Amino acid sequence: MPSDRPTVLLVDDEPSVLAALQRGLRREGLELRTADRAASAVACLEREAIDLVITDHRMPGPSGIELLALVRARWPATGRILLSGHTGGIPAEALANAQPSAVLGKPWDDVELRTAIRDALGRE
């Protein structure tokens, strides 16, 4: 039976970061999926409807910003949030192509992350 809860895909190459995100979002009424790189994330997006992608910027292979640009092109209704420990080094053109609704630093603030998720999903 399909869930009426929003499905959020978490993408990071560090298992400890994925675990921390899952712990922090466990009680938010979300269906959570995880991927350890952009290719795995795309496979998940092709398999099921994803409402929001939250990705790290620096990963092996395509970066998080490149992943979000692809998500915007192929799944434009899917929300996009970027996490990065290096938010100042992201080229403006790349941000314009990906159009994330939020760019949050790592480590992130849980309240700020939850607010960004609610905003991206259009929830109160």
Short mmCIF file of C-alpha atoms in Angstrom, two decimals:
data_model
loop_
_atom_site.label_atom_id
_atom_site.label_comp_id
_atom_site.label_asym_id
_atom_site.label_seq_id
_atom_site.Cartn_x
_atom_site.Cartn_y
_atom_site.Cartn_z
CA MET A 1 0.00 0.00 0.00
CA PRO A 2 1.56 3.33 -1.03
CA SER A 3 2.33 5.77 1.76
CA ASP A 4 0.87 9.26 1.82
CA ARG A 5 4.02 10.46 3.56
CA PRO A 6 6.52 12.42 1.44
CA THR A 7 9.49 10.38 0.24
CA VAL A 8 12.89 11.97 0.83
CA LEU A 9 16.12 10.67 -0.71
CA LEU A 10 19.27 11.33 1.36
CA VAL A 11 22.53 11.19 -0.60
CA ASP A 12 25.99 11.18 1.00
CA ASP A 13 29.10 9.06 0.54
CA GLU A 14 29.70 8.96 4.31
CA PRO A 15 27.58 6.28 6.07
CA SER A 16 27.83 8.16 9.39
CA VAL A 17 26.28 11.27 7.82
CA LEU A 18 23.43 9.25 6.31
CA ALA A 19 22.82 7.63 9.71
CA ALA A 20 22.79 11.03 11.45
CA LEU A 21 20.33 12.43 8.91
CA GLN A 22 18.07 9.40 9.33
CA ARG A 23 18.16 9.71 13.13
CA GLY A 24 17.38 13.43 12.97
CA LEU A 25 14.47 12.99 10.56
CA ARG A 26 12.99 9.77 11.95
CA ARG A 27 10.02 11.51 13.61
CA GLU A 28 9.23 13.95 10.81
CA GLY A 29 6.57 11.85 9.07
CA LEU A 30 8.78 11.14 6.05
CA GLU A 31 9.59 8.01 4.06
CA LEU A 32 13.40 8.03 3.94
CA ARG A 33 15.59 6.47 1.25
CA THR A 34 19.39 6.61 1.08
CA ALA A 35 22.05 6.52 -1.61
CA ASP A 36 25.84 6.69 -1.29
CA ARG A 37 26.54 8.43 -4.60
CA ALA A 38 24.83 10.20 -7.49
CA ALA A 39 24.47 7.06 -9.64
CA SER A 40 22.64 5.23 -6.84
CA ALA A 41 20.42 8.27 -6.32
CA VAL A 42 19.46 8.36 -10.00
CA ALA A 43 18.63 4.64 -9.89
CA CYS A 44 16.34 5.29 -6.91
CA LEU A 45 14.67 8.23 -8.69
CA GLU A 46 14.06 6.03 -11.73
CA ARG A 47 12.53 3.31 -9.52
CA GLU A 48 10.11 5.34 -7.42
CA ALA A 49 8.58 8.78 -6.96
CA ILE A 50 10.79 10.95 -4.76
CA ASP A 51 9.44 14.22 -3.37
CA LEU A 52 12.73 15.70 -2.17
CA VAL A 53 16.46 15.02 -2.64
CA ILE A 54 18.88 16.14 0.06
CA THR A 55 22.46 15.64 -1.06
CA ASP A 56 26.00 16.33 0.02
CA HIS A 57 27.95 18.47 -2.42
CA ARG A 58 31.36 16.76 -2.42
CA MET A 59 31.13 13.09 -3.35
CA PRO A 60 33.10 10.74 -5.60
CA GLY A 61 31.80 10.90 -9.16
CA PRO A 62 29.25 13.56 -9.99
CA SER A 63 28.94 16.17 -7.25
CA GLY A 64 25.77 16.89 -5.34
CA ILE A 65 25.21 20.09 -7.31
CA GLU A 66 25.52 18.12 -10.56
CA LEU A 67 23.04 15.58 -9.21
CA LEU A 68 20.57 18.34 -8.32
CA ALA A 69 20.89 19.87 -11.80
CA LEU A 70 20.03 16.46 -13.27
CA VAL A 71 17.10 16.08 -10.86
CA ARG A 72 15.83 19.52 -11.89
CA ALA A 73 16.05 18.57 -15.59
CA ARG A 74 14.51 15.08 -15.34
CA TRP A 75 12.22 15.38 -12.29
CA PRO A 76 11.42 19.11 -12.04
CA ALA A 77 8.70 18.63 -9.40
CA THR A 78 11.20 16.99 -7.02
CA GLY A 79 12.48 19.34 -4.32
CA ARG A 80 16.22 19.88 -3.94
CA ILE A 81 18.38 20.73 -0.90
CA LEU A 82 22.19 20.86 -0.91
CA LEU A 83 24.38 20.15 2.13
CA SER A 84 28.01 21.21 2.04
CA GLY A 85 30.92 21.79 4.34
CA HIS A 86 32.24 24.21 1.71
CA THR A 87 29.24 26.38 0.77
CA GLY A 88 31.41 29.31 -0.31
CA GLY A 89 33.13 27.39 -3.11
CA ILE A 90 30.07 26.47 -5.17
CA PRO A 91 30.02 28.31 -8.51
CA ALA A 92 27.01 30.61 -8.98
CA GLU A 93 26.31 29.09 -12.40
CA ALA A 94 26.12 25.59 -10.91
CA LEU A 95 23.70 26.82 -8.24
CA ALA A 96 21.59 28.51 -10.92
CA ASN A 97 21.41 25.25 -12.90
CA ALA A 98 20.48 23.12 -9.89
CA GLN A 99 18.22 25.68 -8.17
CA PRO A 100 18.21 24.09 -4.72
CA SER A 101 15.57 25.54 -2.42
CA ALA A 102 18.21 25.63 0.34
CA VAL A 103 21.97 25.33 0.71
CA LEU A 104 22.89 24.31 4.24
CA GLY A 105 26.31 24.00 5.82
CA LYS A 106 27.72 20.86 7.38
CA PRO A 107 27.40 20.24 10.18
CA TRP A 108 23.79 21.31 9.80
CA ASP A 109 21.42 22.73 12.36
CA ASP A 110 18.52 20.28 12.87
CA VAL A 111 15.88 23.02 13.18
CA GLU A 112 17.16 24.76 10.04
CA LEU A 113 17.16 21.44 8.15
CA ARG A 114 13.60 20.60 9.23
CA THR A 115 12.44 24.08 8.21
CA ALA A 116 14.13 23.74 4.81
CA ILE A 117 12.45 20.35 4.31
CA ARG A 118 9.02 21.71 5.22
CA ASP A 119 9.54 24.67 2.87
CA ALA A 120 10.71 22.42 0.02
CA LEU A 121 7.72 20.12 0.48
CA GLY A 122 5.25 22.98 0.90
CA ARG A 123 4.26 21.80 4.38
CA GLU A 124 3.39 23.82 7.47
#
